[in-house]
PDB file of C-alpha atoms in Angstrom:
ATOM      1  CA  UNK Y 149       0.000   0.000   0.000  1.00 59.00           C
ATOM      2  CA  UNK Y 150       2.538   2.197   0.354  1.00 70.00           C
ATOM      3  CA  UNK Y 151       4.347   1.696  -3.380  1.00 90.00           C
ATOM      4  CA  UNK Y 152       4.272   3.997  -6.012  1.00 95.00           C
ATOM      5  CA  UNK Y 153       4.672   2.107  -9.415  1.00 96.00           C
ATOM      6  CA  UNK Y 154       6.186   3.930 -12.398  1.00 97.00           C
ATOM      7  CA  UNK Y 155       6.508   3.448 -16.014  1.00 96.00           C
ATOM      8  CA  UNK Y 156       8.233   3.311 -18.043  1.00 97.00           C
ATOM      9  CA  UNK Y 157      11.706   2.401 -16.796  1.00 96.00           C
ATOM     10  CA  UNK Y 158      13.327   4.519 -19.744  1.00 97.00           C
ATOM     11  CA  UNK Y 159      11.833   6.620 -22.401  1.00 97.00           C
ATOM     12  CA  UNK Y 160      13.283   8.110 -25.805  1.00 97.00           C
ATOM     13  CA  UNK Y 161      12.263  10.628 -27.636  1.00 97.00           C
ATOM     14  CA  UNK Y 162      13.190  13.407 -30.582  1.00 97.00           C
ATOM     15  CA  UNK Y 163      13.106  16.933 -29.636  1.00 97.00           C
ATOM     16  CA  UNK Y 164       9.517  18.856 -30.009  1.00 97.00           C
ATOM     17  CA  UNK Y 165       8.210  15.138 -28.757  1.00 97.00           C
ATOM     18  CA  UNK Y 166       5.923  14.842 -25.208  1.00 97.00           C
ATOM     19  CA  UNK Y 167       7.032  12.282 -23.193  1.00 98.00           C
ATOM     20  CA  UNK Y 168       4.490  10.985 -20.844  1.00 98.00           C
ATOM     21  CA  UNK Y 169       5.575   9.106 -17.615  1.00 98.00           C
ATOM     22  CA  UNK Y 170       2.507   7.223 -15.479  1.00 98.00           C
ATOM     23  CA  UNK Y 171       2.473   6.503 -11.978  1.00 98.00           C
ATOM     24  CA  UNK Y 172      -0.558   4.570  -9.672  1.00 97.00           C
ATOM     25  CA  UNK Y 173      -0.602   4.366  -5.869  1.00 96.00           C
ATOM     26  CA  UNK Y 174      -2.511   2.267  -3.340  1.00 92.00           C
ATOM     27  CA  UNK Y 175      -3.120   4.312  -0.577  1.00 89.00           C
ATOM     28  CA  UNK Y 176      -6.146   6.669  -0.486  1.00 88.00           C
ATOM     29  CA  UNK Y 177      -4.121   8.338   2.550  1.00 87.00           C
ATOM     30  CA  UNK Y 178      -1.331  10.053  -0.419  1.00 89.00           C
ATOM     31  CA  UNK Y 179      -2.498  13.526  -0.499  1.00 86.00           C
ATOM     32  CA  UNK Y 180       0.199  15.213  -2.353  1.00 89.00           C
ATOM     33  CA  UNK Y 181       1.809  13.680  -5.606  1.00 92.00           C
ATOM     34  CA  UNK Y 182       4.938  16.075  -6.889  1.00 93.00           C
ATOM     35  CA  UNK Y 183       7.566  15.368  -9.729  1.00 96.00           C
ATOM     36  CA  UNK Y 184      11.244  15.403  -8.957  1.00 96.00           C
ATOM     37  CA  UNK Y 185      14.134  15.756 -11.998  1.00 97.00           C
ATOM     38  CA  UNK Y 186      17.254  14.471 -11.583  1.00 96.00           C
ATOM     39  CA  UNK Y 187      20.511  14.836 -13.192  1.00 95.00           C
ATOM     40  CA  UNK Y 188      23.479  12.408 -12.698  1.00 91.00           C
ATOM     41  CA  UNK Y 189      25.339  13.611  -9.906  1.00 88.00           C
ATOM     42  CA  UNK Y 190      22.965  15.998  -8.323  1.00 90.00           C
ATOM     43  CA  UNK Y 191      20.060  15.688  -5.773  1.00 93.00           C
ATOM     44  CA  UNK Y 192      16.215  15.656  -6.966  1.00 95.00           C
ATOM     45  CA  UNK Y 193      14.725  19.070  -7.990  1.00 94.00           C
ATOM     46  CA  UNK Y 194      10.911  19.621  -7.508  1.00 92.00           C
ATOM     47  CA  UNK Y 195       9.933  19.979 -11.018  1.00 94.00           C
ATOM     48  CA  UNK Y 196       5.947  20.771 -10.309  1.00 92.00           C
ATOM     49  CA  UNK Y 197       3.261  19.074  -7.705  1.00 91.00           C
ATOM     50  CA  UNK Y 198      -0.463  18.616  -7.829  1.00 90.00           C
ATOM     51  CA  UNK Y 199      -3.239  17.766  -4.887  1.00 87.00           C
ATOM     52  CA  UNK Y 200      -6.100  15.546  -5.495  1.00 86.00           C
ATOM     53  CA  UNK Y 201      -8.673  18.153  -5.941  1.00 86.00           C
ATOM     54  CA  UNK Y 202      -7.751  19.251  -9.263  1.00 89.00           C
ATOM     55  CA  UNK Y 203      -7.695  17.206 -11.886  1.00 93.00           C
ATOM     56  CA  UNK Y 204      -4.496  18.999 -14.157  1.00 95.00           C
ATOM     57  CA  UNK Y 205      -2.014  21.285 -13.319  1.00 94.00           C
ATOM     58  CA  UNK Y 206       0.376  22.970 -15.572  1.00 95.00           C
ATOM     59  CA  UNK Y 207       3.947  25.026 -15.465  1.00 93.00           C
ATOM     60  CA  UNK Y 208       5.271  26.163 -18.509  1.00 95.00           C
ATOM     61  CA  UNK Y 209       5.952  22.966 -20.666  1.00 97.00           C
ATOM     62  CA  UNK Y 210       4.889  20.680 -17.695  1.00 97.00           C
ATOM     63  CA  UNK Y 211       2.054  19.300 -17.334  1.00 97.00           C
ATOM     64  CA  UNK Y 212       0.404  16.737 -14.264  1.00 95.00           C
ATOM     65  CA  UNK Y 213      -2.818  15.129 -15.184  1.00 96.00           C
ATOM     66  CA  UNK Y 214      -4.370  13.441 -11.889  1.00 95.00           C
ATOM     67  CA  UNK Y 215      -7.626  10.580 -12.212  1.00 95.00           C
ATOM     68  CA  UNK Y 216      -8.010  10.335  -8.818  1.00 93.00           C
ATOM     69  CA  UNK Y 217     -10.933   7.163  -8.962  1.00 93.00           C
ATOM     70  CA  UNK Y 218      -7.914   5.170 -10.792  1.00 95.00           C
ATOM     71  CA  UNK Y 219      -5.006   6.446  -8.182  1.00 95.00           C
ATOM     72  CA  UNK Y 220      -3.110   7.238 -11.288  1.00 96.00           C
ATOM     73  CA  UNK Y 221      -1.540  10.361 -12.231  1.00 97.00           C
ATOM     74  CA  UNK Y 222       1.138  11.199 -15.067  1.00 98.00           C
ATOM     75  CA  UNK Y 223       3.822  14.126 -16.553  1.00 98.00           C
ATOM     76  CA  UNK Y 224       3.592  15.680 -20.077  1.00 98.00           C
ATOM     77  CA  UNK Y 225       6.750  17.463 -20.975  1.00 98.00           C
ATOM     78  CA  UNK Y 226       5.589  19.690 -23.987  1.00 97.00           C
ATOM     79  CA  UNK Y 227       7.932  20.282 -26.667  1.00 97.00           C
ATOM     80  CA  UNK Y 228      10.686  18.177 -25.004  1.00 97.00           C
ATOM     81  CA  UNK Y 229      14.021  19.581 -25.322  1.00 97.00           C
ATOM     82  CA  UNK Y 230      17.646  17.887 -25.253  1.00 97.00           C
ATOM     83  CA  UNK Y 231      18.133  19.628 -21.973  1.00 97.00           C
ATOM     84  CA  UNK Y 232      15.253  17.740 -20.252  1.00 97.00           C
ATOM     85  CA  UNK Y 233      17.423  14.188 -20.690  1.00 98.00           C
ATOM     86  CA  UNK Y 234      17.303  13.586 -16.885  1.00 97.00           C
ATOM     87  CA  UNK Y 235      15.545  10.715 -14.593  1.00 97.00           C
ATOM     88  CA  UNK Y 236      11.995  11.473 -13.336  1.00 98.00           C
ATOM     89  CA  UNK Y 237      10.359  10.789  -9.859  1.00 98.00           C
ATOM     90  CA  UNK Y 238       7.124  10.559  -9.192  1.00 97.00           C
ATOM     91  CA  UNK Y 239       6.671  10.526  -5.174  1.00 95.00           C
ATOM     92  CA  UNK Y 240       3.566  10.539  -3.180  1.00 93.00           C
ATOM     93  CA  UNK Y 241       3.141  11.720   0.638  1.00 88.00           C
ATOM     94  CA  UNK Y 242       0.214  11.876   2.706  1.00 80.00           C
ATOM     95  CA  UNK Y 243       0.584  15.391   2.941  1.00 65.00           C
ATOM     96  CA  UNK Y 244       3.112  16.433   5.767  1.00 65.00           C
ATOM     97  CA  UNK Y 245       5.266  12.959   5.935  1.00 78.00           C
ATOM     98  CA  UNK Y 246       7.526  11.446   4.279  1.00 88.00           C
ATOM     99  CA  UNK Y 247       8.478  11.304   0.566  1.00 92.00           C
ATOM    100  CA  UNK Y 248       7.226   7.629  -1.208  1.00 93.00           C
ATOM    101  CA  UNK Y 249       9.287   7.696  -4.707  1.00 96.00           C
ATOM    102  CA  UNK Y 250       8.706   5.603  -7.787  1.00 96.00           C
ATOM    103  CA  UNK Y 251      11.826   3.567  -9.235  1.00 95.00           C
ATOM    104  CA  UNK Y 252      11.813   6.388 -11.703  1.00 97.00           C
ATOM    105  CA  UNK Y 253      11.722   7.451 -15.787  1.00 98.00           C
ATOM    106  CA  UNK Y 254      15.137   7.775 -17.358  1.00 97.00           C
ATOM    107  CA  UNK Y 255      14.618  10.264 -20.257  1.00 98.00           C
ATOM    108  CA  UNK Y 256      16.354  10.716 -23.164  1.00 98.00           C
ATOM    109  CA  UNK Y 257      15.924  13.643 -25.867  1.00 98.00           C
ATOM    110  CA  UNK Y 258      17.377  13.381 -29.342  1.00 96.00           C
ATOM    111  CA  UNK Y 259      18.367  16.674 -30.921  1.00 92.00           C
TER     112      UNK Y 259
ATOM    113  CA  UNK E  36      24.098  29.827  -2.219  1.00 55.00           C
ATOM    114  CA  UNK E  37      20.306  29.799   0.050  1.00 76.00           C
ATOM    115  CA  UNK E  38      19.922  26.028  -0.605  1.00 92.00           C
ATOM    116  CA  UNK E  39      20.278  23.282   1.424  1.00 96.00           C
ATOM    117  CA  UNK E  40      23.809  21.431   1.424  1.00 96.00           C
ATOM    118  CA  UNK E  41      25.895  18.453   2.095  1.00 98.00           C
ATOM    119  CA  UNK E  42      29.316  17.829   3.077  1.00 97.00           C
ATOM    120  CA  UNK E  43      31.151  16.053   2.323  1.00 97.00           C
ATOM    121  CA  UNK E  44      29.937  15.345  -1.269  1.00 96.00           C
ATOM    122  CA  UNK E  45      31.917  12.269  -1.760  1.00 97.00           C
ATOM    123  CA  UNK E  46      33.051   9.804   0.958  1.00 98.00           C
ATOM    124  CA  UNK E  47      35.717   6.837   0.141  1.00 98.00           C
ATOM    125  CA  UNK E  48      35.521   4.340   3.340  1.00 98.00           C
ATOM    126  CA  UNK E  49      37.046   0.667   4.397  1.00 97.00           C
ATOM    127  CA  UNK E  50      34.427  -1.599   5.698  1.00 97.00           C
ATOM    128  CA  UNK E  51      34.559  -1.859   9.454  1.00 97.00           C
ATOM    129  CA  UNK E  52      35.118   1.794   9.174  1.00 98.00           C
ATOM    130  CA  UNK E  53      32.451   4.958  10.972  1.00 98.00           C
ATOM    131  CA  UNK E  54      31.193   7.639   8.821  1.00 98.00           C
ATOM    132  CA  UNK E  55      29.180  11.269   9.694  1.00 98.00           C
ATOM    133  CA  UNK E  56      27.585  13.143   6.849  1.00 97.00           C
ATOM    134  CA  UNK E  57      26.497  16.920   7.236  1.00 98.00           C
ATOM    135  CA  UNK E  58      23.434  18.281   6.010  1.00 98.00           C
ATOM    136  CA  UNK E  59      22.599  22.547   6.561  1.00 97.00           C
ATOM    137  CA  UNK E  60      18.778  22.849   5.678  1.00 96.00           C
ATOM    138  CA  UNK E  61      17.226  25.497   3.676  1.00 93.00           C
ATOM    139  CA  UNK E  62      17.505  28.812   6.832  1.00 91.00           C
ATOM    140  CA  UNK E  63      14.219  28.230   9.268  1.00 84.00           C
ATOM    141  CA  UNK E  64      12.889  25.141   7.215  1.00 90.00           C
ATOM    142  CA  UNK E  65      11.752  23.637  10.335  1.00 90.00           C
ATOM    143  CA  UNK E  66      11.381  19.627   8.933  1.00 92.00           C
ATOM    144  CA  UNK E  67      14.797  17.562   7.788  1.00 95.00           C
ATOM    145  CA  UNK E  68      14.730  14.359   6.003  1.00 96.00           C
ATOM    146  CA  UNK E  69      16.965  11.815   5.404  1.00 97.00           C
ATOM    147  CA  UNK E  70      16.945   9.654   2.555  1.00 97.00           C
ATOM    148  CA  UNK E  71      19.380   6.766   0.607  1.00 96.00           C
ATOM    149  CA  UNK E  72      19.272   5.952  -2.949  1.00 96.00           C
ATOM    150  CA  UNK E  73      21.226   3.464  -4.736  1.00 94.00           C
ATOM    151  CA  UNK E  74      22.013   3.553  -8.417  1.00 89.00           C
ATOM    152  CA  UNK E  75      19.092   2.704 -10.781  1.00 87.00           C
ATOM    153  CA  UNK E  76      16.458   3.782  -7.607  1.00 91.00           C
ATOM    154  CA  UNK E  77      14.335   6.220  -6.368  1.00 94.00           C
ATOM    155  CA  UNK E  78      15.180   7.795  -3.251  1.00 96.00           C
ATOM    156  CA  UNK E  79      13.817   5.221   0.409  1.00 95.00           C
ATOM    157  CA  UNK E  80      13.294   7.490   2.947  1.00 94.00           C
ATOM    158  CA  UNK E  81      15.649   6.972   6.348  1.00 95.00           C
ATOM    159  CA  UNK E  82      14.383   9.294   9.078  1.00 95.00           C
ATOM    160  CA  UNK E  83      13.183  13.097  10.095  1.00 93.00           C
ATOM    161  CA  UNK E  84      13.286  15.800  12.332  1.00 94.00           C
ATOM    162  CA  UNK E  85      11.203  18.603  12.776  1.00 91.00           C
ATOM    163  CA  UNK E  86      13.273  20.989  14.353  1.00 91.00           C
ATOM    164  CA  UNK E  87      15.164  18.732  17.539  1.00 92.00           C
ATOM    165  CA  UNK E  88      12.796  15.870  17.621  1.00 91.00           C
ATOM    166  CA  UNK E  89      13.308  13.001  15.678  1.00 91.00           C
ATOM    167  CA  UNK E  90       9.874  12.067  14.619  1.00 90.00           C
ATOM    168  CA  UNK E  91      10.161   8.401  12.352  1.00 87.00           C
ATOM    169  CA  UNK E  92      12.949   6.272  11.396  1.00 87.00           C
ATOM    170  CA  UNK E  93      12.442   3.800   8.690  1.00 87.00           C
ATOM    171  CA  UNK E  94      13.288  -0.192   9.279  1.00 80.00           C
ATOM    172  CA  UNK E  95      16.286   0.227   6.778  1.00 79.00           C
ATOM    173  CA  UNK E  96      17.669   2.333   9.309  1.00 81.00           C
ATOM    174  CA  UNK E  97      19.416  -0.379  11.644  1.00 88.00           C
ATOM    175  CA  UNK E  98      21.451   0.172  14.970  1.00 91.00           C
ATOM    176  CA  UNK E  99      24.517   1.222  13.206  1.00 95.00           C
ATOM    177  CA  UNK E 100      22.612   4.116  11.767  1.00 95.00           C
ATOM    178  CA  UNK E 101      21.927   7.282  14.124  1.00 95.00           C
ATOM    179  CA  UNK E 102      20.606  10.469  13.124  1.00 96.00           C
ATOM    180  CA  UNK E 103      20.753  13.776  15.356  1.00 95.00           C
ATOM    181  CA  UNK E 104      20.105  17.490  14.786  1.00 96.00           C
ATOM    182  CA  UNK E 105      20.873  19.299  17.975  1.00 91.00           C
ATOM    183  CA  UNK E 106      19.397  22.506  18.287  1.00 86.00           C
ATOM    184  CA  UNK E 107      17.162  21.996  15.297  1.00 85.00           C
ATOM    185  CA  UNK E 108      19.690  23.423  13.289  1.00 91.00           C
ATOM    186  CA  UNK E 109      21.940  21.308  10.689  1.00 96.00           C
ATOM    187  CA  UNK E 110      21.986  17.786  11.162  1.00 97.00           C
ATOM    188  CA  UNK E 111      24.067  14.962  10.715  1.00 97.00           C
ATOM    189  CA  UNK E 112      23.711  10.997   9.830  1.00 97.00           C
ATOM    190  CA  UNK E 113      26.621   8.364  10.949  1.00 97.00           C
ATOM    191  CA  UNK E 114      26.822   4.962  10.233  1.00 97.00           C
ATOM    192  CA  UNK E 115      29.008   2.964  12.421  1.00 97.00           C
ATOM    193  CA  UNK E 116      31.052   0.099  11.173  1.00 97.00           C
ATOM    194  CA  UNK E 117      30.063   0.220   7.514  1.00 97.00           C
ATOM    195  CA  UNK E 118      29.033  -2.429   5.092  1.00 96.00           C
ATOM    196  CA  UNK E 119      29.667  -2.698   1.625  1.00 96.00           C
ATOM    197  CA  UNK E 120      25.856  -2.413   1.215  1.00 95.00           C
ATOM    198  CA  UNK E 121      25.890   0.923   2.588  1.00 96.00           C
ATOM    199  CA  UNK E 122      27.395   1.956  -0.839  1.00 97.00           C
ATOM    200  CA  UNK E 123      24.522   4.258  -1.569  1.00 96.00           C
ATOM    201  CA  UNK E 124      24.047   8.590  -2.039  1.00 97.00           C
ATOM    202  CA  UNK E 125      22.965   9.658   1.008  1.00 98.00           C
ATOM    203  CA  UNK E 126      20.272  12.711   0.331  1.00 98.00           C
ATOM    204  CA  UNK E 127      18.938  15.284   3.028  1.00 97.00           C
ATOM    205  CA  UNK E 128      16.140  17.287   2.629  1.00 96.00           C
ATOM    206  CA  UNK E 129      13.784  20.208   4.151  1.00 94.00           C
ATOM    207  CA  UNK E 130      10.916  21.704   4.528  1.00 90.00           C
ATOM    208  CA  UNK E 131       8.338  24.334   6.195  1.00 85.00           C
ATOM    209  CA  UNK E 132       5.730  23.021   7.782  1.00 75.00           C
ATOM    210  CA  UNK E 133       3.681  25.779   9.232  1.00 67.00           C
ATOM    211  CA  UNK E 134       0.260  25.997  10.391  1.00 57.00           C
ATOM    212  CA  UNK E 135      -2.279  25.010  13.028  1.00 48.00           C
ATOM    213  CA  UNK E 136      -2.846  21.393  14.324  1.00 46.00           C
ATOM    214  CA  UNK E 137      -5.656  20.871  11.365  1.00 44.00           C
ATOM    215  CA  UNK E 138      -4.631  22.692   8.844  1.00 45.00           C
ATOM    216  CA  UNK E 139      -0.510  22.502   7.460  1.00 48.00           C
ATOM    217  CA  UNK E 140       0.521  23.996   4.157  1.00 54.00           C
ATOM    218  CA  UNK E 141       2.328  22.169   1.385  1.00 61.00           C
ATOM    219  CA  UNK E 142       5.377  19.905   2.087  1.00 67.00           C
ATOM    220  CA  UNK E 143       7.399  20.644  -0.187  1.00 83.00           C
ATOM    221  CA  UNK E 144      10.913  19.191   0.232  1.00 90.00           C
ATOM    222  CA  UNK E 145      14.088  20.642  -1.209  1.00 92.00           C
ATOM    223  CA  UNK E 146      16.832  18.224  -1.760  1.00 95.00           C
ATOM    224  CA  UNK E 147      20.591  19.043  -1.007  1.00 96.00           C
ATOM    225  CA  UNK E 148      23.128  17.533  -3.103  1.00 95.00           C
ATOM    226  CA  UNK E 149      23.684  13.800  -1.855  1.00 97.00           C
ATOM    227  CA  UNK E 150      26.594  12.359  -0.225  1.00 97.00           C
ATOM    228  CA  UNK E 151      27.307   9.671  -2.387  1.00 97.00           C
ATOM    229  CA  UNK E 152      29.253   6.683   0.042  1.00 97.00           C
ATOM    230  CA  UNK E 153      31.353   4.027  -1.138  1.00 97.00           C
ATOM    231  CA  UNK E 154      32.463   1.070   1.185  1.00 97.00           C
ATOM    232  CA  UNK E 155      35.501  -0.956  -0.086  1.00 96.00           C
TER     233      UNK E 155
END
C-alpha cells in the first residue's frame, strides 16, 4: 500500500516530442503527488506538484494530469528539449510525511 | 548559495570503518529528512526531524545508523562500522511546515546535493 509504481523504466524521444511518464498508488491516505528531476550527480529538484482536488495542473511545458478514482496520475513534458534528458520521480506523501518515490523514468531527448 | 547542502559530497571508506555526513537545511525550514538511494532507484526514505525531535525512522535504518540534529539546526547521519551495502548517495532534505494542528501547508521538500558513500 505504500508503493508507487512507475513506467516506463526509460523513455526516448526526438526533440519537439511529449514524453508521458505514469504513476498509480494504493493508498487513499497520499495527499500530495509532486515530480522530482534528476541529473546524474545531483540531488532531486521539484519539477511541479499537484493535490487531489484538481484534476491537471500545468507550469510552462509541464504538465500533471491526476484521475483520482484510478489512483493514477502522469507528466507531459511539452515540446521536449535535449536539456530535459534527466531521470523522473514521481513521489507521493500523505501530505506532511515522508516522501514515497517511484523507481523512476530515465529520459532521453534526441536533438 | 540559500539552498540546502551536504558535506562532504563524496566519501571513500574501508568496511569496518564509521562515517558522519552533514546536512545545513534550507535557513528556518523547520522539517529535515533523510533519505538513501542506490544507483538505478528512487530515493527510500531513512528518518526526520522537525526541528530537535526526531519524529520516524524507517526499518532500513538499523542500529549502526543514528541520526541527530541538535538545536534543530543542521543535522548529521553516521553509520558505524560500515558495510559494503551501505554503498549508496545519502540525500537530506527540508521543509516548512507551518500551520495550526488541522490545517498545514504544502510539504514541499528541497533536496541538497547527496553524499554519495562508497564502502571498499
Amino acid at each position: 500500500q505504500q508503493q508507487v509504481k512507475q513506467s516506463p523504466q526509460s523513455l526516448i524521444v526526438q526533440k519537439g516530442g511529449i514524453p508521458i511518464i505514469n504513476c498509480a498508488y494504493e493508498n487513499t491516505a497520499f495527499d500530495y503527488f509532486p515530480w522530482y528531476q534528476q541529473f546524474p550527480g545531483k540531488g532531486p529538484a521539484l519539477l511541479i506538484a499537484i493535490r487531489p482536488d484538481v484534476s491537471e495542473k500545468k507550469e510552462g511545458r509541464f504538465t500533471i494530469s491526476f484521475n483520482k478514482s484510478a489512483k493514477q496520475f502522469s507528466l507531459h513534458i511539452m515540446d521536449s528539449q535535449p536539456g530535459d534528458s534527466a531521470t523522473y520521480f514521481c513521489a507521493a506523501t500523505p501530505y506532511t510525511d515522508k516522501l514515497i518515490f517511484g523507481t523512476g523514468t530515465r529520459l532521453q531527448v534526441f536533438p | 548559495d540559500t539552498g540546502v547542502s551536504q558535506n562532504p559530497r563524496h566519501k571513500i571508506t574501508k568496511r569496518g570503518q564509521n562515517v558522519t555526513f552533514r546536512c545545513d537545511p534550507i535557513s528556518e525550514h523547520n522539517r529535515l529528512y533523510w533519505y538513501r538511494q542506490t544507483l538505478g532507484q528512487g530515493p527510500e526514505f531513512l528518518t526526520y526531524f522537525q526541528n530537535e525531535a526526531q519524529l520516524e525512522k524507517s526499518r532500513l535504518l538499523s542500529d549502526r545508523f543514528s541520526a541527530e540534529r541538535p538545536k534543530g539546526s543542521f543535522s548529521t547521519l553516521e553509520i558505524q562500522r560500515t558495510e559494503q551495502g551501505d554503498s549508496a548517495m545519502y540525500l537530506c532534505a527540508s521543509s516548512s511546515i507551518q500551520g495550526t494542528s488541522n490545517y498545514f501547508s504544502y510539504n514541499e521538500q528541497f533536496f541538497g546535493p547527496g553524499t554519495r558513500l562508497t564502502v571498499l
